[in-house]
mmCIF file of C-alpha atoms and ligand atoms in Angstrom:
data_model
loop_
_atom_site.group_PDB
_atom_site.id
_atom_site.type_symbol
_atom_site.label_atom_id
_atom_site.label_comp_id
_atom_site.label_asym_id
_atom_site.label_seq_id
_atom_site.Cartn_x
_atom_site.Cartn_y
_atom_site.Cartn_z
ATOM 1 C CA MET A 3 -126.579 2.596 -46.161
ATOM 2 C CA LYS A 4 -124.211 1.398 -48.698
ATOM 3 C CA THR A 5 -125.424 -0.147 -51.997
ATOM 4 C CA ILE A 6 -123.402 -2.832 -53.799
ATOM 5 C CA VAL A 7 -124.413 -4.367 -57.166
ATOM 6 C CA LEU A 8 -123.288 -7.615 -58.390
ATOM 7 C CA ALA A 9 -122.656 -7.101 -62.059
ATOM 8 C CA ASN A 10 -121.100 -8.919 -64.998
ATOM 9 C CA GLN A 11 -122.717 -9.149 -68.515
ATOM 10 C CA LYS A 12 -121.773 -12.719 -68.653
ATOM 11 C CA GLY A 13 -124.211 -15.240 -67.291
ATOM 12 C CA GLY A 14 -123.730 -18.142 -64.987
ATOM 13 C CA VAL A 15 -120.479 -16.639 -63.337
ATOM 14 C CA GLY A 16 -121.873 -16.680 -59.779
ATOM 15 C CA LYS A 17 -123.404 -13.217 -59.303
ATOM 16 C CA SER A 18 -126.426 -14.554 -57.490
ATOM 17 C CA ALA A 19 -124.486 -17.201 -55.380
ATOM 18 C CA VAL A 20 -121.917 -14.616 -54.346
ATOM 19 C CA GLY A 21 -124.685 -11.993 -53.714
ATOM 20 C CA CYS A 22 -126.819 -14.398 -51.497
ATOM 21 C CA GLN A 23 -123.799 -15.754 -49.499
ATOM 22 C CA TYR A 24 -122.478 -12.137 -49.057
ATOM 23 C CA ALA A 25 -125.856 -11.138 -47.792
ATOM 24 C CA TYR A 26 -126.121 -14.152 -45.271
ATOM 25 C CA TYR A 27 -122.486 -13.298 -44.080
ATOM 26 C CA LEU A 28 -123.287 -9.637 -43.424
ATOM 27 C CA ALA A 29 -126.600 -10.507 -41.773
ATOM 28 C CA ASP A 30 -124.834 -12.933 -39.623
ATOM 29 C CA LEU A 31 -122.411 -10.282 -38.575
ATOM 30 C CA GLY A 32 -125.338 -8.089 -37.371
ATOM 31 C CA GLN A 33 -125.495 -5.813 -40.464
ATOM 32 C CA ARG A 34 -129.064 -4.847 -41.483
ATOM 33 C CA VAL A 35 -129.385 -5.995 -45.059
ATOM 34 C CA ILE A 36 -131.802 -5.438 -47.854
ATOM 35 C CA PHE A 37 -131.544 -7.526 -51.036
ATOM 36 C CA ILE A 38 -133.148 -6.486 -54.333
ATOM 37 C CA ASP A 39 -133.300 -8.935 -57.088
ATOM 38 C CA LEU A 40 -133.561 -7.317 -60.451
ATOM 39 C CA ASP A 41 -133.227 -10.581 -62.282
ATOM 40 C CA HIS A 42 -136.350 -12.131 -63.857
ATOM 41 C CA GLN A 43 -134.706 -15.498 -63.670
ATOM 42 C CA MET A 44 -135.124 -15.053 -59.786
ATOM 43 C CA ASN A 45 -132.312 -17.319 -58.824
ATOM 44 C CA SER A 46 -131.411 -15.250 -55.762
ATOM 45 C CA THR A 47 -135.165 -14.762 -54.931
ATOM 46 C CA ARG A 48 -135.587 -18.611 -54.927
ATOM 47 C CA ALA A 49 -132.586 -18.979 -52.586
ATOM 48 C CA LEU A 50 -133.313 -16.104 -50.186
ATOM 49 C CA ILE A 51 -137.089 -16.752 -49.535
ATOM 50 C CA GLN A 52 -136.088 -20.161 -48.089
ATOM 51 C CA ASN A 53 -133.723 -18.564 -45.567
ATOM 52 C CA ARG A 54 -135.297 -18.410 -42.132
ATOM 53 C CA ARG A 55 -133.579 -14.995 -41.248
ATOM 54 C CA ALA A 56 -135.075 -13.272 -44.308
ATOM 55 C CA THR A 57 -138.371 -11.422 -44.638
ATOM 56 C CA VAL A 58 -139.902 -11.033 -47.917
ATOM 57 C CA ALA A 59 -141.435 -7.596 -48.923
ATOM 58 C CA ASP A 60 -144.981 -7.462 -50.179
ATOM 59 C CA PHE A 61 -143.953 -5.844 -53.382
ATOM 60 C CA THR A 62 -141.637 -7.111 -56.237
ATOM 61 C CA SER A 63 -138.662 -5.392 -57.686
ATOM 62 C CA SER A 64 -140.482 -4.530 -60.891
ATOM 63 C CA GLU A 65 -143.194 -2.855 -58.741
ATOM 64 C CA LEU A 66 -140.430 -0.992 -56.931
ATOM 65 C CA LEU A 67 -139.123 0.402 -60.216
ATOM 66 C CA ASP A 68 -142.641 1.259 -61.207
ATOM 67 C CA GLY A 69 -143.036 3.231 -57.977
ATOM 68 C CA GLN A 70 -145.772 0.918 -56.817
ATOM 69 C CA TYR A 71 -144.384 0.090 -53.409
ATOM 70 C CA GLU A 72 -145.730 0.071 -49.945
ATOM 71 C CA LYS A 73 -144.128 0.115 -46.662
ATOM 72 C CA LEU A 74 -141.398 -2.529 -46.031
ATOM 73 C CA PRO A 75 -141.967 -5.353 -43.477
ATOM 74 C CA GLY A 76 -139.908 -5.114 -40.271
ATOM 75 C CA GLY A 77 -136.726 -7.100 -39.754
ATOM 76 C CA ASP A 78 -133.124 -6.635 -40.368
ATOM 77 C CA PHE A 79 -132.779 -8.828 -43.388
ATOM 78 C CA VAL A 80 -135.385 -7.989 -46.126
ATOM 79 C CA ILE A 81 -135.806 -9.432 -49.558
ATOM 80 C CA VAL A 82 -137.396 -7.551 -52.609
ATOM 81 C CA ARG A 83 -138.048 -10.370 -54.863
ATOM 82 C CA GLY A 84 -137.814 -10.484 -58.584
ATOM 83 C CA ASP A 85 -140.728 -11.229 -60.946
ATOM 84 C CA ASP A 86 -141.541 -11.979 -64.590
ATOM 85 C CA SER A 87 -142.471 -8.323 -65.402
ATOM 86 C CA LEU A 88 -138.851 -7.311 -64.954
ATOM 87 C CA SER A 89 -138.185 -8.533 -68.555
ATOM 88 C CA ARG A 90 -140.750 -6.066 -69.945
ATOM 89 C CA LEU A 91 -139.065 -2.928 -68.570
ATOM 90 C CA GLU A 92 -136.563 -2.681 -71.230
ATOM 91 C CA ARG A 93 -139.510 -2.301 -73.816
ATOM 92 C CA GLN A 94 -140.732 0.849 -72.110
ATOM 93 C CA PRO A 95 -138.259 3.301 -72.964
ATOM 94 C CA ASP A 96 -140.381 6.283 -72.016
ATOM 95 C CA ASN A 97 -140.224 5.067 -68.351
ATOM 96 C CA HIS A 98 -136.639 4.338 -68.206
ATOM 97 C CA ASN A 99 -135.717 7.614 -66.492
ATOM 98 C CA SER A 100 -138.412 7.041 -64.056
ATOM 99 C CA TYR A 101 -137.243 3.527 -63.214
ATOM 100 C CA VAL A 102 -133.764 5.053 -62.265
ATOM 101 C CA ASN A 103 -135.495 7.756 -60.109
ATOM 102 C CA GLU A 104 -137.796 5.359 -58.363
ATOM 103 C CA LEU A 105 -134.928 3.146 -57.433
ATOM 104 C CA LYS A 106 -132.898 6.168 -56.328
ATOM 105 C CA SER A 107 -135.680 7.570 -54.150
ATOM 106 C CA PHE A 108 -136.501 4.027 -52.633
ATOM 107 C CA LEU A 109 -132.890 3.551 -51.651
ATOM 108 C CA GLU A 110 -132.835 7.046 -50.015
ATOM 109 C CA THR A 111 -136.126 6.080 -48.242
ATOM 110 C CA VAL A 112 -134.785 2.953 -46.714
ATOM 111 C CA SER A 113 -131.271 4.311 -46.018
ATOM 112 C CA ASP A 114 -131.716 4.639 -42.301
ATOM 113 C CA GLN A 115 -133.297 1.276 -41.898
ATOM 114 C CA PHE A 116 -130.402 -0.776 -43.466
ATOM 115 C CA ASP A 117 -126.602 -0.806 -43.345
ATOM 116 C CA VAL A 118 -126.196 -2.492 -46.755
ATOM 117 C CA CYS A 119 -128.337 -2.896 -49.938
ATOM 118 C CA ILE A 120 -127.229 -5.791 -52.312
ATOM 119 C CA ILE A 121 -128.530 -5.643 -55.747
ATOM 120 C CA ASP A 122 -128.437 -8.778 -58.040
ATOM 121 C CA THR A 123 -128.731 -8.090 -61.785
ATOM 122 C CA ASN A 124 -129.420 -10.023 -64.963
ATOM 123 C CA PRO A 125 -126.544 -10.750 -67.288
ATOM 124 C CA ASN A 126 -127.755 -8.568 -70.127
ATOM 125 C CA PRO A 127 -126.877 -4.808 -70.062
ATOM 126 C CA ASP A 128 -130.284 -3.181 -69.973
ATOM 127 C CA ILE A 129 -132.186 -0.613 -68.067
ATOM 128 C CA ARG A 130 -132.309 -2.704 -64.887
ATOM 129 C CA TYR A 131 -128.552 -3.215 -65.091
ATOM 130 C CA ALA A 132 -128.120 0.538 -65.697
ATOM 131 C CA SER A 133 -130.473 1.654 -62.880
ATOM 132 C CA ALA A 134 -128.387 -0.495 -60.515
ATOM 133 C CA LEU A 135 -125.136 0.810 -61.536
ATOM 134 C CA ILE A 136 -126.536 4.464 -61.456
ATOM 135 C CA THR A 137 -127.830 4.134 -58.017
ATOM 136 C CA SER A 138 -125.112 2.065 -56.445
ATOM 137 C CA ASN A 139 -121.922 2.929 -54.416
ATOM 138 C CA TYR A 140 -119.982 -0.203 -55.196
ATOM 139 C CA VAL A 141 -119.800 -2.835 -57.963
ATOM 140 C CA LEU A 142 -118.457 -6.316 -57.549
ATOM 141 C CA SER A 143 -117.953 -8.473 -60.600
ATOM 142 C CA PRO A 144 -117.581 -12.217 -60.134
ATOM 143 C CA ILE A 145 -116.001 -13.883 -63.215
ATOM 144 C CA GLN A 146 -114.940 -17.280 -64.308
ATOM 145 C CA LEU A 147 -111.498 -18.067 -65.277
ATOM 146 C CA ASN A 148 -111.920 -18.799 -69.071
ATOM 147 C CA GLN A 149 -110.818 -16.776 -72.014
ATOM 148 C CA GLU A 150 -114.312 -15.531 -72.861
ATOM 149 C CA ALA A 151 -114.722 -14.124 -69.364
ATOM 150 C CA LEU A 152 -111.390 -12.379 -69.474
ATOM 151 C CA ASP A 153 -112.185 -10.871 -72.751
ATOM 152 C CA GLY A 154 -115.484 -9.663 -71.202
ATOM 153 C CA ILE A 155 -113.694 -7.502 -68.715
ATOM 154 C CA GLY A 156 -113.172 -4.911 -71.342
ATOM 155 C CA SER A 157 -116.961 -4.686 -71.818
ATOM 156 C CA LEU A 158 -117.574 -4.423 -68.049
ATOM 157 C CA LEU A 159 -115.309 -1.415 -68.058
ATOM 158 C CA ASN A 160 -115.850 0.102 -71.350
ATOM 159 C CA HIS A 161 -119.226 -0.755 -72.891
ATOM 160 C CA ASN A 162 -120.242 2.310 -74.647
ATOM 161 C CA ARG A 163 -123.567 2.744 -72.830
ATOM 162 C CA TYR A 164 -123.316 0.535 -69.715
ATOM 163 C CA GLY A 165 -119.616 0.214 -69.009
ATOM 164 C CA TYR A 166 -118.425 1.104 -65.576
ATOM 165 C CA ARG A 167 -116.300 4.088 -66.766
ATOM 166 C CA LYS A 168 -119.117 5.459 -68.837
ATOM 167 C CA ILE A 169 -121.689 5.242 -65.972
ATOM 168 C CA LYS A 170 -119.225 6.725 -63.484
ATOM 169 C CA ALA A 171 -118.137 9.556 -65.759
ATOM 170 C CA ALA A 172 -121.713 10.568 -66.928
ATOM 171 C CA LEU A 173 -124.236 9.415 -64.293
ATOM 172 C CA ASN A 174 -122.784 8.261 -60.990
ATOM 173 C CA PRO A 175 -119.431 9.765 -59.997
ATOM 174 C CA THR A 176 -119.628 8.022 -56.665
ATOM 175 C CA LEU A 177 -119.619 4.455 -58.118
ATOM 176 C CA GLU A 178 -116.554 2.489 -57.151
ATOM 177 C CA LEU A 179 -115.513 -0.792 -58.790
ATOM 178 C CA ILE A 180 -114.427 -3.070 -55.769
ATOM 179 C CA GLY A 181 -112.957 -5.372 -58.304
ATOM 180 C CA ILE A 182 -113.424 -8.650 -60.165
ATOM 181 C CA LEU A 183 -113.717 -11.704 -58.104
ATOM 182 C CA PRO A 184 -112.636 -14.883 -59.803
ATOM 183 C CA ASN A 185 -115.311 -17.622 -58.994
ATOM 184 C CA MET A 186 -115.555 -21.433 -59.272
ATOM 185 C CA VAL A 187 -111.699 -21.516 -59.264
ATOM 186 C CA GLU A 188 -110.208 -24.919 -59.951
ATOM 187 C CA PRO A 189 -106.689 -25.880 -59.492
ATOM 188 C CA THR A 190 -106.330 -27.038 -63.159
ATOM 189 C CA PRO A 191 -103.287 -25.941 -65.304
ATOM 190 C CA PHE A 192 -105.808 -24.239 -67.633
ATOM 191 C CA GLN A 193 -107.338 -22.015 -64.867
ATOM 192 C CA ARG A 194 -103.903 -21.439 -63.354
ATOM 193 C CA ASP A 195 -102.730 -19.905 -66.585
ATOM 194 C CA ASN A 196 -105.806 -17.897 -66.870
ATOM 195 C CA PHE A 197 -105.350 -16.554 -63.321
ATOM 196 C CA LYS A 198 -101.833 -15.570 -64.326
ATOM 197 C CA GLN A 199 -103.062 -13.814 -67.291
ATOM 198 C CA LEU A 200 -105.623 -12.001 -65.118
ATOM 199 C CA VAL A 201 -102.849 -10.824 -62.620
ATOM 200 C CA THR A 202 -100.632 -9.711 -65.560
ATOM 201 C CA GLU A 203 -103.289 -7.764 -67.363
ATOM 202 C CA PHE A 204 -105.696 -6.654 -64.671
ATOM 203 C CA ALA A 205 -103.955 -6.756 -61.375
ATOM 204 C CA ARG A 206 -105.316 -3.478 -60.290
ATOM 205 C CA LEU A 207 -108.848 -4.811 -60.695
ATOM 206 C CA LEU A 208 -108.291 -7.750 -58.464
ATOM 207 C CA ILE A 209 -109.130 -7.437 -54.698
ATOM 208 C CA ASN A 210 -106.379 -7.576 -52.203
ATOM 209 C CA VAL A 211 -107.250 -9.963 -49.379
ATOM 210 C CA ASP A 212 -105.024 -7.849 -47.041
ATOM 211 C CA GLU A 213 -102.625 -4.985 -47.492
ATOM 212 C CA ASN A 214 -99.478 -6.903 -46.556
ATOM 213 C CA SER A 215 -99.802 -10.098 -48.551
ATOM 214 C CA LYS A 216 -100.116 -10.222 -52.293
ATOM 215 C CA GLN A 217 -103.020 -12.534 -52.132
ATOM 216 C CA PHE A 218 -106.054 -11.854 -54.308
ATOM 217 C CA ALA A 219 -109.602 -12.508 -53.391
ATOM 218 C CA PHE A 220 -111.186 -15.635 -55.212
ATOM 219 C CA ILE A 221 -113.778 -18.202 -54.590
ATOM 220 C CA PRO A 222 -112.996 -21.887 -55.246
ATOM 221 C CA LYS A 223 -115.482 -24.205 -56.966
ATOM 222 C CA ARG A 224 -116.954 -26.229 -54.198
ATOM 223 C CA SER A 225 -120.132 -28.369 -54.283
ATOM 224 C CA ALA A 226 -121.112 -27.065 -50.804
ATOM 225 C CA ILE A 227 -121.614 -23.537 -52.270
ATOM 226 C CA ALA A 228 -123.992 -24.848 -54.891
ATOM 227 C CA GLU A 229 -125.766 -26.940 -52.224
ATOM 228 C CA ALA A 230 -126.118 -23.857 -49.909
ATOM 229 C CA GLN A 231 -127.416 -21.866 -52.760
ATOM 230 C CA ALA A 232 -130.068 -24.435 -53.634
ATOM 231 C CA GLU A 233 -131.328 -24.614 -50.050
ATOM 232 C CA GLY A 234 -131.149 -20.892 -49.220
ATOM 233 C CA LEU A 235 -128.602 -21.429 -46.500
ATOM 234 C CA PHE A 236 -125.540 -19.581 -45.327
ATOM 235 C CA LEU A 237 -122.500 -21.638 -46.108
ATOM 236 C CA GLY A 238 -120.976 -20.478 -42.779
ATOM 237 C CA ASP A 239 -123.768 -22.291 -41.050
ATOM 238 C CA PHE A 240 -122.965 -25.724 -42.486
ATOM 239 C CA LYS A 241 -121.606 -28.348 -40.041
ATOM 240 C CA LYS A 242 -120.090 -30.813 -42.656
ATOM 241 C CA THR A 243 -116.303 -30.689 -42.790
ATOM 242 C CA ALA A 244 -116.345 -29.948 -46.595
ATOM 243 C CA ALA A 245 -118.515 -26.970 -46.144
ATOM 244 C CA ARG A 246 -116.662 -25.737 -43.208
ATOM 245 C CA ASP A 247 -113.420 -26.003 -45.190
ATOM 246 C CA ALA A 248 -115.148 -24.255 -48.065
ATOM 247 C CA TRP A 249 -116.237 -21.389 -45.828
ATOM 248 C CA ARG A 250 -112.797 -21.028 -44.331
ATOM 249 C CA GLU A 251 -111.489 -20.454 -47.968
ATOM 250 C CA ILE A 252 -113.918 -17.958 -48.820
ATOM 251 C CA LYS A 253 -114.338 -15.848 -45.765
ATOM 252 C CA PRO A 254 -111.083 -13.796 -46.192
ATOM 253 C CA SER A 255 -112.387 -12.797 -49.615
ATOM 254 C CA PHE A 256 -115.752 -11.616 -48.115
ATOM 255 C CA ASP A 257 -113.894 -9.938 -45.368
ATOM 256 C CA ALA A 258 -111.911 -8.007 -47.993
ATOM 257 C CA VAL A 259 -115.038 -6.838 -49.817
ATOM 258 C CA ALA A 260 -116.584 -5.738 -46.509
ATOM 259 C CA ARG A 261 -113.554 -3.789 -45.617
ATOM 260 C CA TYR A 262 -113.523 -2.212 -49.034
ATOM 261 C CA MET A 263 -117.079 -0.985 -48.426
ATOM 262 C CA LYS A 264 -115.870 0.282 -44.997
ATOM 263 C CA LEU A 265 -118.455 -1.714 -43.191
ATOM 264 C CA GLU A 266 -117.900 -2.151 -39.461
ATOM 265 C CA VAL A 267 -117.619 -5.975 -39.467
HETATM 266 N N1 ATP B 317 -117.886 -21.255 -56.159
HETATM 267 C C1 ATP B 317 -118.878 -22.131 -56.647
HETATM 268 N N2 ATP B 317 -118.688 -23.415 -56.507
HETATM 269 C C2 ATP B 317 -119.748 -24.282 -56.880
HETATM 270 N N3 ATP B 317 -120.878 -23.880 -57.592
HETATM 271 C C3 ATP B 317 -121.085 -22.503 -57.588
HETATM 272 C C4 ATP B 317 -120.139 -21.606 -57.199
HETATM 273 N N4 ATP B 317 -120.629 -20.347 -57.432
HETATM 274 C C5 ATP B 317 -121.833 -20.535 -58.043
HETATM 275 N N5 ATP B 317 -122.105 -21.787 -58.189
HETATM 276 C C6 ATP B 317 -123.243 -22.364 -58.767
HETATM 277 O O1 ATP B 317 -123.188 -22.189 -60.135
HETATM 278 C C7 ATP B 317 -124.504 -21.896 -60.698
HETATM 279 C C8 ATP B 317 -124.456 -20.439 -61.423
HETATM 280 O O2 ATP B 317 -124.265 -19.467 -60.338
HETATM 281 P P1 ATP B 317 -125.251 -18.176 -60.236
HETATM 282 O O3 ATP B 317 -126.587 -18.483 -60.493
HETATM 283 O O4 ATP B 317 -124.832 -17.498 -58.990
HETATM 284 O O5 ATP B 317 -124.536 -17.408 -61.465
HETATM 285 P P2 ATP B 317 -125.162 -16.012 -62.069
HETATM 286 O O6 ATP B 317 -123.984 -15.198 -62.592
HETATM 287 O O7 ATP B 317 -126.103 -15.281 -61.118
HETATM 288 O O8 ATP B 317 -125.967 -16.475 -63.379
HETATM 289 P P3 ATP B 317 -127.071 -15.620 -64.273
HETATM 290 O O9 ATP B 317 -126.167 -14.773 -64.917
HETATM 291 O O10 ATP B 317 -127.851 -16.597 -64.948
HETATM 292 O O11 ATP B 317 -127.844 -14.900 -63.180
HETATM 293 C C9 ATP B 317 -125.437 -22.009 -59.588
HETATM 294 O O12 ATP B 317 -125.970 -23.262 -59.602
HETATM 295 C C10 ATP B 317 -124.587 -21.759 -58.252
HETATM 296 O O13 ATP B 317 -125.059 -22.403 -57.265
HETATM 297 MG MG1 MG B 318 -128.006 -14.628 -61.183
#
C-alpha cells in the first residue's frame, strides 16, 4: 500500500476536492482505496459518505489516532471519517508520539487490504498534519495561483517543525514530494503571470504530465468540480458536456500523479 497525503498549510486551495476526486479516480481504475480524513471540518467526509461505492468505517479518525479502532468493514473503497474531537488532539502533547505510532501501526495493519491510502489534512500545521507526513510515502500539495500561496511554498518546504525537508530529514526519510499542483487555474493575465513566476522559481516542484512534453500538471477552475464535490460524485462519471470537458482536462494530471506513485493504472 502506498500512502499519499494532501498537504498545504493554506486553507481552501482544494486539498479535499483533489483528494476525493483522486480517490474516486483510483477506485474507478480498480485500485483498493482507503481514505482517512484528518480534518475536523470534515469536507472530505461529507463528500465521500455520499458516494455509493464507499463504505464508511465504524470508527472515526480521532479514534484511530487514539488507538480505539476495530476491524474495518469489507469493501475496496473505505472511508475513515473525521470528527470534532480531532481538534483537541493538539492540546494533548503527552499523547503526540502515540498518535503517530497508532497511525503508523494502523497503516501497517491494513497495508495488504488496500493499494492506496489517501490522507486529507487540516490547513494548520499541527500533530495531525505531522502524523500524516511522518507516516506517508508521498505528499501532494495543491496551491492556488496567488502571491500569498506562492510565498507559502517556502513554508511547505522549510517550516522549522513541519516543513517537508525537516520531516524527511528527521522523521520520515522515505517521504517524497510529488509536487505542487496548481488548482482553480483561470486564464486571467494575473494567474498567467503567477504561473510563469511559479515555473521560473519552482519548476522542479511542478509535476510533469509526461516526460516528453514540457506540460505541467494543473487543475482548471470549473464549476463541475465544485458540484461533483458537493454531491460526493466522481467527475469522470458526469454526463454533462461541461463536466466531461473538465474531466478530460484534469485526467492527464491525475495520471501523472498515479504514475509518480508507481501505481499500476
Ligand atoms: N478546480 C476547482 N474548480 C472549482 N471549484 C473547486 C476546484 N477545486 C476546489 N473547488 C471548490 O473550492 C472549495 C474549496 O476546496 P477544498 O475544500 O477542496 O479546499 P481545501 O484546501 O480542502 O480547504 P480547507 O483548507 O478548508 O480544508 C470547495 O467548495 C471545492 O469544491
Ligand atoms: Mg479540506
